[in-house]
Structure formats: C-alpha cells, structure tokens
mmCIF file with all atom_site columns, C-alpha atoms in Angstrom:
data_model
loop_
_atom_site.group_PDB
_atom_site.id
_atom_site.type_symbol
_atom_site.label_atom_id
_atom_site.label_alt_id
_atom_site.label_comp_id
_atom_site.label_asym_id
_atom_site.label_entity_id
_atom_site.label_seq_id
_atom_site.pdbx_PDB_ins_code
_atom_site.Cartn_x
_atom_site.Cartn_y
_atom_site.Cartn_z
_atom_site.occupancy
_atom_site.B_iso_or_equiv
_atom_site.pdbx_formal_charge
_atom_site.auth_seq_id
_atom_site.auth_comp_id
_atom_site.auth_asym_id
_atom_site.auth_atom_id
_atom_site.pdbx_PDB_model_num
ATOM 1   C CA . MET A 1 1   ? 17.761  20.690 -28.273 1.00 0.00 ? 1   MET A CA 1
ATOM 2   C CA . LEU A 1 2   ? 18.418  18.499 -25.549 1.00 0.00 ? 2   LEU A CA 1
ATOM 3   C CA . LEU A 1 3   ? 19.165  14.898 -27.200 1.00 0.00 ? 3   LEU A CA 1
ATOM 4   C CA . LEU A 1 4   ? 19.882  11.928 -25.562 1.00 0.00 ? 4   LEU A CA 1
ATOM 5   C CA . GLY A 1 5   ? 23.373  11.333 -24.780 1.00 0.00 ? 5   GLY A CA 1
ATOM 6   C CA . ALA A 1 6   ? 24.559  15.045 -26.234 1.00 0.00 ? 6   ALA A CA 1
ATOM 7   C CA . ALA A 1 7   ? 26.445  17.047 -23.615 1.00 0.00 ? 7   ALA A CA 1
ATOM 8   C CA . PRO A 1 8   ? 23.984  19.162 -21.244 1.00 0.00 ? 8   PRO A CA 1
ATOM 9   C CA . PRO A 1 9   ? 23.909  22.797 -21.937 1.00 0.00 ? 9   PRO A CA 1
ATOM 10  C CA . CYS A 1 10  ? 24.253  23.781 -18.470 1.00 0.00 ? 10  CYS A CA 1
ATOM 11  C CA . VAL A 1 11  ? 27.407  23.852 -15.453 1.00 0.00 ? 11  VAL A CA 1
ATOM 12  C CA . GLY A 1 12  ? 26.980  20.534 -14.039 1.00 0.00 ? 12  GLY A CA 1
ATOM 13  C CA . CYS A 1 13  ? 24.387  18.894 -16.404 1.00 0.00 ? 13  CYS A CA 1
ATOM 14  C CA . ASP A 1 14  ? 27.065  16.623 -18.039 1.00 0.00 ? 14  ASP A CA 1
ATOM 15  C CA . GLU A 1 15  ? 26.138  14.400 -14.566 1.00 0.00 ? 15  GLU A CA 1
ATOM 16  C CA . LEU A 1 16  ? 22.822  14.193 -15.028 1.00 0.00 ? 16  LEU A CA 1
ATOM 17  C CA . PRO A 1 17  ? 22.673  11.380 -17.500 1.00 0.00 ? 17  PRO A CA 1
ATOM 18  C CA . PRO A 1 18  ? 25.054  9.147  -15.729 1.00 0.00 ? 18  PRO A CA 1
ATOM 19  C CA . ARG A 1 19  ? 23.046  9.760  -12.787 1.00 0.00 ? 19  ARG A CA 1
ATOM 20  C CA . CYS A 1 20  ? 19.446  8.961  -13.957 1.00 0.00 ? 20  CYS A CA 1
ATOM 21  C CA . SER A 1 21  ? 20.827  5.932  -15.317 1.00 0.00 ? 21  SER A CA 1
ATOM 22  C CA . ASN A 1 22  ? 21.840  4.747  -11.877 1.00 0.00 ? 22  ASN A CA 1
ATOM 23  C CA . GLY A 1 23  ? 18.248  5.430  -10.758 1.00 0.00 ? 23  GLY A CA 1
ATOM 24  C CA . ASP A 1 24  ? 18.261  9.199  -9.366  1.00 0.00 ? 24  ASP A CA 1
ATOM 25  C CA . ALA A 1 25  ? 14.808  10.082 -10.192 1.00 0.00 ? 25  ALA A CA 1
ATOM 26  C CA . SER A 1 26  ? 15.705  14.035 -9.177  1.00 0.00 ? 26  SER A CA 1
ATOM 27  C CA . ALA A 1 27  ? 18.243  13.682 -12.478 1.00 0.00 ? 27  ALA A CA 1
ATOM 28  C CA . CYS A 1 28  ? 16.135  12.321 -14.884 1.00 0.00 ? 28  CYS A CA 1
ATOM 29  C CA . ALA A 1 29  ? 13.296  14.935 -13.661 1.00 0.00 ? 29  ALA A CA 1
ATOM 30  C CA . SER A 1 30  ? 16.095  17.591 -14.224 1.00 0.00 ? 30  SER A CA 1
ATOM 31  C CA . LEU A 1 31  ? 16.836  16.213 -17.966 1.00 0.00 ? 31  LEU A CA 1
ATOM 32  C CA . ALA A 1 32  ? 13.132  16.220 -18.514 1.00 0.00 ? 32  ALA A CA 1
ATOM 33  C CA . LYS A 1 33  ? 12.761  20.168 -17.513 1.00 0.00 ? 33  LYS A CA 1
ATOM 34  C CA . LEU A 1 34  ? 16.080  21.047 -19.544 1.00 0.00 ? 34  LEU A CA 1
ATOM 35  C CA . ALA A 1 35  ? 14.160  19.103 -22.280 1.00 0.00 ? 35  ALA A CA 1
ATOM 36  C CA . ILE A 1 36  ? 10.998  21.129 -22.232 1.00 0.00 ? 36  ILE A CA 1
ATOM 37  C CA . ASP A 1 37  ? 13.174  24.800 -21.752 1.00 0.00 ? 37  ASP A CA 1
ATOM 38  C CA . ASN A 1 38  ? 14.624  23.214 -25.395 1.00 0.00 ? 38  ASN A CA 1
ATOM 39  C CA . MET A 1 39  ? 10.793  23.306 -26.350 1.00 0.00 ? 39  MET A CA 1
ATOM 40  C CA . ASP A 1 40  ? 11.423  18.989 -27.163 1.00 0.00 ? 40  ASP A CA 1
ATOM 41  C CA . GLU A 1 41  ? 8.792   17.294 -25.676 1.00 0.00 ? 41  GLU A CA 1
ATOM 42  C CA . SER A 1 42  ? 9.490   13.995 -26.895 1.00 0.00 ? 42  SER A CA 1
ATOM 43  C CA . ILE A 1 43  ? 12.792  13.769 -25.255 1.00 0.00 ? 43  ILE A CA 1
ATOM 44  C CA . ALA A 1 44  ? 10.831  15.312 -21.829 1.00 0.00 ? 44  ALA A CA 1
ATOM 45  C CA . SER A 1 45  ? 8.500   12.458 -22.108 1.00 0.00 ? 45  SER A CA 1
ATOM 46  C CA . LYS A 1 46  ? 11.385  9.375  -22.300 1.00 0.00 ? 46  LYS A CA 1
ATOM 47  C CA . TRP A 1 47  ? 13.023  11.329 -19.120 1.00 0.00 ? 47  TRP A CA 1
ATOM 48  C CA . TRP A 1 48  ? 9.720   12.094 -17.317 1.00 0.00 ? 48  TRP A CA 1
ATOM 49  C CA . GLU A 1 49  ? 8.599   8.203  -17.923 1.00 0.00 ? 49  GLU A CA 1
ATOM 50  C CA . LYS A 1 50  ? 11.732  7.152  -16.491 1.00 0.00 ? 50  LYS A CA 1
ATOM 51  C CA . ALA A 1 51  ? 11.741  8.855  -13.474 1.00 0.00 ? 51  ALA A CA 1
ATOM 52  C CA . CYS A 1 52  ? 8.454   8.120  -13.303 1.00 0.00 ? 52  CYS A CA 1
ATOM 53  C CA . ALA A 1 53  ? 9.286   4.538  -13.024 1.00 0.00 ? 53  ALA A CA 1
ATOM 54  C CA . LEU A 1 54  ? 11.844  5.387  -10.532 1.00 0.00 ? 54  LEU A CA 1
ATOM 55  C CA . GLN A 1 55  ? 8.559   6.547  -8.200  1.00 0.00 ? 55  GLN A CA 1
ATOM 56  C CA . ASP A 1 56  ? 8.856   9.868  -8.638  1.00 0.00 ? 56  ASP A CA 1
ATOM 57  C CA . ALA A 1 57  ? 4.832   11.461 -8.596  1.00 0.00 ? 57  ALA A CA 1
ATOM 58  C CA . THR A 1 58  ? 5.551   14.752 -10.149 1.00 0.00 ? 58  THR A CA 1
ATOM 59  C CA . SER A 1 59  ? 7.220   13.002 -13.206 1.00 0.00 ? 59  SER A CA 1
ATOM 60  C CA . CYS A 1 60  ? 4.374   10.819 -13.700 1.00 0.00 ? 60  CYS A CA 1
ATOM 61  C CA . LEU A 1 61  ? 2.004   13.905 -13.372 1.00 0.00 ? 61  LEU A CA 1
ATOM 62  C CA . ASN A 1 62  ? 4.317   16.143 -15.722 1.00 0.00 ? 62  ASN A CA 1
ATOM 63  C CA . ARG A 1 63  ? 4.121   13.076 -18.424 1.00 0.00 ? 63  ARG A CA 1
ATOM 64  C CA . GLY A 1 64  ? 0.342   13.013 -17.908 1.00 0.00 ? 64  GLY A CA 1
ATOM 65  C CA . VAL A 1 65  ? -0.083  16.342 -18.870 1.00 0.00 ? 65  VAL A CA 1
ATOM 66  C CA . LEU A 1 66  ? 1.935   15.928 -22.162 1.00 0.00 ? 66  LEU A CA 1
ATOM 67  C CA . ALA A 1 67  ? -0.508  12.723 -22.791 1.00 0.00 ? 67  ALA A CA 1
ATOM 68  C CA . VAL A 1 68  ? -2.932  15.096 -22.351 1.00 0.00 ? 68  VAL A CA 1
ATOM 69  C CA . GLN A 1 69  ? -1.830  18.014 -24.649 1.00 0.00 ? 69  GLN A CA 1
ATOM 70  C CA . ALA A 1 70  ? -1.255  15.198 -27.117 1.00 0.00 ? 70  ALA A CA 1
ATOM 71  C CA . GLY A 1 71  ? -4.865  13.998 -27.024 1.00 0.00 ? 71  GLY A CA 1
ATOM 72  C CA . ALA A 1 72  ? -3.531  10.611 -25.517 1.00 0.00 ? 72  ALA A CA 1
ATOM 73  C CA . ASP A 1 73  ? -4.443  8.408  -22.653 1.00 0.00 ? 73  ASP A CA 1
ATOM 74  C CA . ALA A 1 74  ? -3.119  10.267 -19.570 1.00 0.00 ? 74  ALA A CA 1
ATOM 75  C CA . SER A 1 75  ? -5.037  8.022  -17.082 1.00 0.00 ? 75  SER A CA 1
ATOM 76  C CA . GLY A 1 76  ? -2.488  5.367  -16.359 1.00 0.00 ? 76  GLY A CA 1
ATOM 77  C CA . TRP A 1 77  ? 0.142   8.615  -15.414 1.00 0.00 ? 77  TRP A CA 1
ATOM 78  C CA . PHE A 1 78  ? -2.412  10.301 -13.252 1.00 0.00 ? 78  PHE A CA 1
ATOM 79  C CA . ARG A 1 79  ? -3.210  7.061  -11.478 1.00 0.00 ? 79  ARG A CA 1
ATOM 80  C CA . GLN A 1 80  ? 0.718   6.523  -10.513 1.00 0.00 ? 80  GLN A CA 1
ATOM 81  C CA . SER A 1 81  ? 0.924   10.063 -9.673  1.00 0.00 ? 81  SER A CA 1
ATOM 82  C CA . CYS A 1 82  ? -2.004  10.199 -7.336  1.00 0.00 ? 82  CYS A CA 1
ATOM 83  C CA . ASP A 1 83  ? -0.998  6.484  -5.943  1.00 0.00 ? 83  ASP A CA 1
ATOM 84  C CA . LEU A 1 84  ? 2.451   7.999  -5.575  1.00 0.00 ? 84  LEU A CA 1
ATOM 85  C CA . GLY A 1 85  ? 1.152   10.760 -3.264  1.00 0.00 ? 85  GLY A CA 1
ATOM 86  C CA . SER A 1 86  ? 0.896   13.645 -5.477  1.00 0.00 ? 86  SER A CA 1
ATOM 87  C CA . ALA A 1 87  ? -2.866  15.473 -4.479  1.00 0.00 ? 87  ALA A CA 1
ATOM 88  C CA . ASN A 1 88  ? -2.531  17.011 -8.039  1.00 0.00 ? 88  ASN A CA 1
ATOM 89  C CA . GLY A 1 89  ? -2.216  13.741 -9.754  1.00 0.00 ? 89  GLY A CA 1
ATOM 90  C CA . CYS A 1 90  ? -5.594  12.913 -7.956  1.00 0.00 ? 90  CYS A CA 1
ATOM 91  C CA . LEU A 1 91  ? -7.189  16.098 -9.126  1.00 0.00 ? 91  LEU A CA 1
ATOM 92  C CA . LEU A 1 92  ? -6.515  15.366 -12.819 1.00 0.00 ? 92  LEU A CA 1
ATOM 93  C CA . LEU A 1 93  ? -7.419  11.912 -12.394 1.00 0.00 ? 93  LEU A CA 1
ATOM 94  C CA . GLY A 1 94  ? -10.655 12.653 -11.075 1.00 0.00 ? 94  GLY A CA 1
ATOM 95  C CA . ASP A 1 95  ? -10.931 15.107 -14.216 1.00 0.00 ? 95  ASP A CA 1
ATOM 96  C CA . LEU A 1 96  ? -10.691 12.214 -16.384 1.00 0.00 ? 96  LEU A CA 1
ATOM 97  C CA . PHE A 1 97  ? -13.215 10.257 -14.491 1.00 0.00 ? 97  PHE A CA 1
ATOM 98  C CA . ARG A 1 98  ? -15.444 12.991 -14.106 1.00 0.00 ? 98  ARG A CA 1
ATOM 99  C CA . GLU A 1 99  ? -15.456 13.654 -17.677 1.00 0.00 ? 99  GLU A CA 1
ATOM 100 C CA . GLY A 1 100 ? -15.039 10.222 -19.139 1.00 0.00 ? 100 GLY A CA 1
ATOM 101 C CA . ARG A 1 101 ? -11.713 11.209 -21.468 1.00 0.00 ? 101 ARG A CA 1
ATOM 102 C CA . SER A 1 102 ? -9.546  7.891  -21.660 1.00 0.00 ? 102 SER A CA 1
ATOM 103 C CA . VAL A 1 103 ? -11.795 6.301  -18.818 1.00 0.00 ? 103 VAL A CA 1
ATOM 104 C CA . ALA A 1 104 ? -15.726 5.677  -18.477 1.00 0.00 ? 104 ALA A CA 1
ATOM 105 C CA . THR A 1 105 ? -17.640 8.138  -16.741 1.00 0.00 ? 105 THR A CA 1
ATOM 106 C CA . ASP A 1 106 ? -18.119 7.549  -13.283 1.00 0.00 ? 106 ASP A CA 1
ATOM 107 C CA . PRO A 1 107 ? -18.758 10.403 -10.892 1.00 0.00 ? 107 PRO A CA 1
ATOM 108 C CA . ASN A 1 108 ? -18.318 8.719  -7.611  1.00 0.00 ? 108 ASN A CA 1
ATOM 109 C CA . ARG A 1 109 ? -14.918 8.005  -8.554  1.00 0.00 ? 109 ARG A CA 1
ATOM 110 C CA . ALA A 1 110 ? -14.171 11.443 -9.577  1.00 0.00 ? 110 ALA A CA 1
ATOM 111 C CA . LEU A 1 111 ? -15.875 12.677 -6.579  1.00 0.00 ? 111 LEU A CA 1
ATOM 112 C CA . GLY A 1 112 ? -13.685 10.117 -4.202  1.00 0.00 ? 112 GLY A CA 1
ATOM 113 C CA . LEU A 1 113 ? -10.474 11.315 -6.085  1.00 0.00 ? 113 LEU A CA 1
ATOM 114 C CA . TYR A 1 114 ? -11.279 14.533 -5.508  1.00 0.00 ? 114 TYR A CA 1
ATOM 115 C CA . ARG A 1 115 ? -12.117 14.143 -1.898  1.00 0.00 ? 115 ARG A CA 1
ATOM 116 C CA . LYS A 1 116 ? -8.187  11.915 -1.547  1.00 0.00 ? 116 LYS A CA 1
ATOM 117 C CA . SER A 1 117 ? -7.173  15.636 -3.443  1.00 0.00 ? 117 SER A CA 1
ATOM 118 C CA . CYS A 1 118 ? -8.741  17.280 -0.687  1.00 0.00 ? 118 CYS A CA 1
ATOM 119 C CA . ASP A 1 119 ? -7.498  15.046 2.032   1.00 0.00 ? 119 ASP A CA 1
ATOM 120 C CA . MET A 1 120 ? -3.787  15.479 0.698   1.00 0.00 ? 120 MET A CA 1
ATOM 121 C CA . GLY A 1 121 ? -4.275  19.067 1.388   1.00 0.00 ? 121 GLY A CA 1
ATOM 122 C CA . TRP A 1 122 ? -4.581  20.478 -2.309  1.00 0.00 ? 122 TRP A CA 1
ATOM 123 C CA . GLY A 1 123 ? -7.988  23.381 -2.535  1.00 0.00 ? 123 GLY A CA 1
ATOM 124 C CA . ALA A 1 124 ? -8.632  22.554 -5.874  1.00 0.00 ? 124 ALA A CA 1
ATOM 125 C CA . GLY A 1 125 ? -9.354  18.901 -5.023  1.00 0.00 ? 125 GLY A CA 1
ATOM 126 C CA . CYS A 1 126 ? -11.896 20.833 -2.548  1.00 0.00 ? 126 CYS A CA 1
ATOM 127 C CA . TYR A 1 127 ? -13.306 22.838 -4.920  1.00 0.00 ? 127 TYR A CA 1
ATOM 128 C CA . ALA A 1 128 ? -13.956 20.317 -7.583  1.00 0.00 ? 128 ALA A CA 1
ATOM 129 C CA . ALA A 1 129 ? -15.346 17.904 -4.800  1.00 0.00 ? 129 ALA A CA 1
ATOM 130 C CA . GLY A 1 130 ? -17.410 20.772 -3.422  1.00 0.00 ? 130 GLY A CA 1
ATOM 131 C CA . VAL A 1 131 ? -18.625 21.750 -6.727  1.00 0.00 ? 131 VAL A CA 1
ATOM 132 C CA . MET A 1 132 ? -19.598 18.145 -7.410  1.00 0.00 ? 132 MET A CA 1
ATOM 133 C CA . SER A 1 133 ? -21.697 17.996 -3.978  1.00 0.00 ? 133 SER A CA 1
ATOM 134 C CA . GLU A 1 134 ? -23.422 21.195 -4.751  1.00 0.00 ? 134 GLU A CA 1
ATOM 135 C CA . GLU A 1 135 ? -24.831 20.397 -7.983  1.00 0.00 ? 135 GLU A CA 1
ATOM 136 C CA . GLY A 1 136 ? -25.182 16.818 -7.670  1.00 0.00 ? 136 GLY A CA 1
ATOM 137 C CA . ARG A 1 137 ? -23.098 15.881 -10.706 1.00 0.00 ? 137 ARG A CA 1
ATOM 138 C CA . GLY A 1 138 ? -24.387 12.592 -10.779 1.00 0.00 ? 138 GLY A CA 1
ATOM 139 C CA . ILE A 1 139 ? -24.478 12.013 -7.027  1.00 0.00 ? 139 ILE A CA 1
ATOM 140 C CA . PRO A 1 140 ? -27.388 13.559 -4.926  1.00 0.00 ? 140 PRO A CA 1
ATOM 141 C CA . ALA A 1 141 ? -26.718 17.013 -4.225  1.00 0.00 ? 141 ALA A CA 1
ATOM 142 C CA . ASN A 1 142 ? -25.607 18.121 -1.029  1.00 0.00 ? 142 ASN A CA 1
ATOM 143 C CA . THR A 1 143 ? -25.050 22.021 -0.116  1.00 0.00 ? 143 THR A CA 1
ATOM 144 C CA . ALA A 1 144 ? -24.100 21.308 3.756   1.00 0.00 ? 144 ALA A CA 1
ATOM 145 C CA . ILE A 1 145 ? -21.316 18.931 2.295   1.00 0.00 ? 145 ILE A CA 1
ATOM 146 C CA . ALA A 1 146 ? -20.516 21.417 -0.422  1.00 0.00 ? 146 ALA A CA 1
ATOM 147 C CA . GLN A 1 147 ? -20.240 24.186 2.638   1.00 0.00 ? 147 GLN A CA 1
ATOM 148 C CA . GLN A 1 148 ? -17.659 22.384 4.351   1.00 0.00 ? 148 GLN A CA 1
ATOM 149 C CA . LEU A 1 149 ? -15.596 21.312 1.262   1.00 0.00 ? 149 LEU A CA 1
ATOM 150 C CA . TYR A 1 150 ? -15.297 25.097 0.232   1.00 0.00 ? 150 TYR A CA 1
ATOM 151 C CA . GLU A 1 151 ? -14.455 26.024 3.455   1.00 0.00 ? 151 GLU A CA 1
ATOM 152 C CA . LYS A 1 152 ? -11.256 23.397 3.639   1.00 0.00 ? 152 LYS A CA 1
ATOM 153 C CA . GLY A 1 153 ? -10.242 24.536 0.247   1.00 0.00 ? 153 GLY A CA 1
ATOM 154 C CA . CYS A 1 154 ? -10.492 28.134 1.509   1.00 0.00 ? 154 CYS A CA 1
ATOM 155 C CA . THR A 1 155 ? -8.073  27.457 4.058   1.00 0.00 ? 155 THR A CA 1
ATOM 156 C CA . LEU A 1 156 ? -5.847  25.602 2.271   1.00 0.00 ? 156 LEU A CA 1
ATOM 157 C CA . GLY A 1 157 ? -5.834  28.815 -0.017  1.00 0.00 ? 157 GLY A CA 1
ATOM 158 C CA . ASP A 1 158 ? -8.080  28.064 -3.094  1.00 0.00 ? 158 ASP A CA 1
ATOM 159 C CA . ALA A 1 159 ? -9.564  31.482 -3.458  1.00 0.00 ? 159 ALA A CA 1
ATOM 160 C CA . ALA A 1 160 ? -12.194 29.490 -6.056  1.00 0.00 ? 160 ALA A CA 1
ATOM 161 C CA . SER A 1 161 ? -13.265 27.669 -3.078  1.00 0.00 ? 161 SER A CA 1
ATOM 162 C CA . CYS A 1 162 ? -13.485 30.639 -1.189  1.00 0.00 ? 162 CYS A CA 1
ATOM 163 C CA . GLY A 1 163 ? -15.548 32.513 -3.426  1.00 0.00 ? 163 GLY A CA 1
ATOM 164 C CA . LEU A 1 164 ? -18.360 29.561 -3.606  1.00 0.00 ? 164 LEU A CA 1
ATOM 165 C CA . GLN A 1 165 ? -18.020 29.227 0.132   1.00 0.00 ? 165 GLN A CA 1
ATOM 166 C CA . GLY A 1 166 ? -19.344 33.035 0.290   1.00 0.00 ? 166 GLY A CA 1
ATOM 167 C CA . ALA A 1 167 ? -21.531 32.735 -2.265  1.00 0.00 ? 167 ALA A CA 1
ATOM 168 C CA . LEU A 1 168 ? -23.102 29.572 -0.060  1.00 0.00 ? 168 LEU A CA 1
ATOM 169 C CA . MET A 1 169 ? -23.207 31.727 3.084   1.00 0.00 ? 169 MET A CA 1
ATOM 170 C CA . GLY A 1 170 ? -24.912 34.693 1.054   1.00 0.00 ? 170 GLY A CA 1
ATOM 171 C CA . MET A 1 171 ? -24.910 38.478 1.767   1.00 0.00 ? 171 MET A CA 1
ATOM 172 C CA . PRO A 1 172 ? -23.802 40.061 4.259   1.00 0.00 ? 172 PRO A CA 1
ATOM 173 C CA . SER A 1 173 ? -22.060 37.054 5.996   1.00 0.00 ? 173 SER A CA 1
ATOM 174 C CA . GLY A 1 174 ? -20.301 35.583 2.744   1.00 0.00 ? 174 GLY A CA 1
ATOM 175 C CA . LYS A 1 175 ? -19.240 38.981 1.554   1.00 0.00 ? 175 LYS A CA 1
ATOM 176 C CA . ALA A 1 176 ? -15.533 38.955 2.546   1.00 0.00 ? 176 ALA A CA 1
ATOM 177 C CA . LEU A 1 177 ? -15.123 35.486 1.512   1.00 0.00 ? 177 LEU A CA 1
ATOM 178 C CA . LEU A 1 178 ? -16.302 36.435 -1.982  1.00 0.00 ? 178 LEU A CA 1
ATOM 179 C CA . GLU A 1 179 ? -14.007 39.204 -1.755  1.00 0.00 ? 179 GLU A CA 1
ATOM 180 C CA . GLN A 1 180 ? -11.092 36.827 -1.549  1.00 0.00 ? 180 GLN A CA 1
ATOM 181 C CA . GLY A 1 181 ? -12.456 34.470 -4.512  1.00 0.00 ? 181 GLY A CA 1
ATOM 182 C CA . CYS A 1 182 ? -12.476 38.081 -6.351  1.00 0.00 ? 182 CYS A CA 1
ATOM 183 C CA . LYS A 1 183 ? -8.548  38.376 -5.189  1.00 0.00 ? 183 LYS A CA 1
ATOM 184 C CA . GLY A 1 184 ? -7.256  35.378 -6.483  1.00 0.00 ? 184 GLY A CA 1
ATOM 185 C CA . ASN A 1 185 ? -8.895  36.081 -9.853  1.00 0.00 ? 185 ASN A CA 1
ATOM 186 C CA . ASP A 1 186 ? -11.622 33.553 -10.017 1.00 0.00 ? 186 ASP A CA 1
ATOM 187 C CA . GLY A 1 187 ? -14.202 35.904 -11.158 1.00 0.00 ? 187 GLY A CA 1
ATOM 188 C CA . TYR A 1 188 ? -16.570 36.232 -8.010  1.00 0.00 ? 188 TYR A CA 1
#
C-alpha cells in the first residue's frame, strides 16, 4: 500500500511526491495510479484530486469514476473533466443528466453533452446522442439525425454505432455495418 509520504515502491518514484507538491499534475496522476495498483482508492482519490486541481482532465475523470463506484456525487468531477477537454468526461456527465443521478434529469442537457463528446472525437458520445435521437428519449425522435450520429461514431471506431447505423439502413445495404458491430462485440 502506498501511503502519503512513504517511499514509493518503484525506481524513480521517489521523485514523484515532490514533483506533485511542486505542481506537476502528471506526477500526481502517477502517484494515483500507483495507489490504485496497490488497491488503495482513498490515497488514489487524494492524488487525483490534486492532479485535477492542477487542471489534468483525466485525473478529474478518474476521480469521478471513483465517486460513482462509491455511490457519491461525481457530477463536479465529470463537469471539470469535460470543461478541461475530456470527451469521455462529457459523455459520463451526459449519463448523469440522462439518468438523473446526482443532478436533475435533463434530456436536453444530456444530448448536448453527448454531442459535445461526439464533436470532440469520442465515438461513444456519437452513439449515445444517436440513441437519444433515434428513440426520442426526452426529445423528439429523429432517425435522420441518429443515422448521421451513428455514421460519425462508426467512422470514429465505435462498433456499437456501426451496428445501429447498419440496423437503420436495413438489409442488404446495412449488412457490412452490422457485421462490423458484431466484430466489436457489441451484440449486433
């Protein structure tokens, strides 16, 4: 177990705590990773909080994931991660608004966050926005917009988007996309 102030158990790790204390977010994030590797989430949380305060989007995201796992409010962590440019942070914040976890249910806000994630190049964001658009979850259904979102998600490498794009196209034109979705183990 890695303890604050204890000598880290790896070569070169002894310089991480002072680097973190001097404002090096990557050093703080590395310390968090070491704590996770040693199964100490409380210590990892502290290091990710410090790295997040130093504007490291991935650390904010990771801290939010720990909050979700603990049943705590993760919205602030995901919001900061998204604001710092993490497409996955935007996606996960969108999930909170879609599901009404720790925040009021707001389908429009969820859709906006999913689209932002998609626009940032995260295929899973395109998929989530596509599903909301296709099914009309809290917004008017629009299969044409869903098709565009699935296409973009598929182009970005999201197999689920490929599968749903293929399903919307129907057979035989969508067969190759359905197969691509299956290869991605998304159940299509």
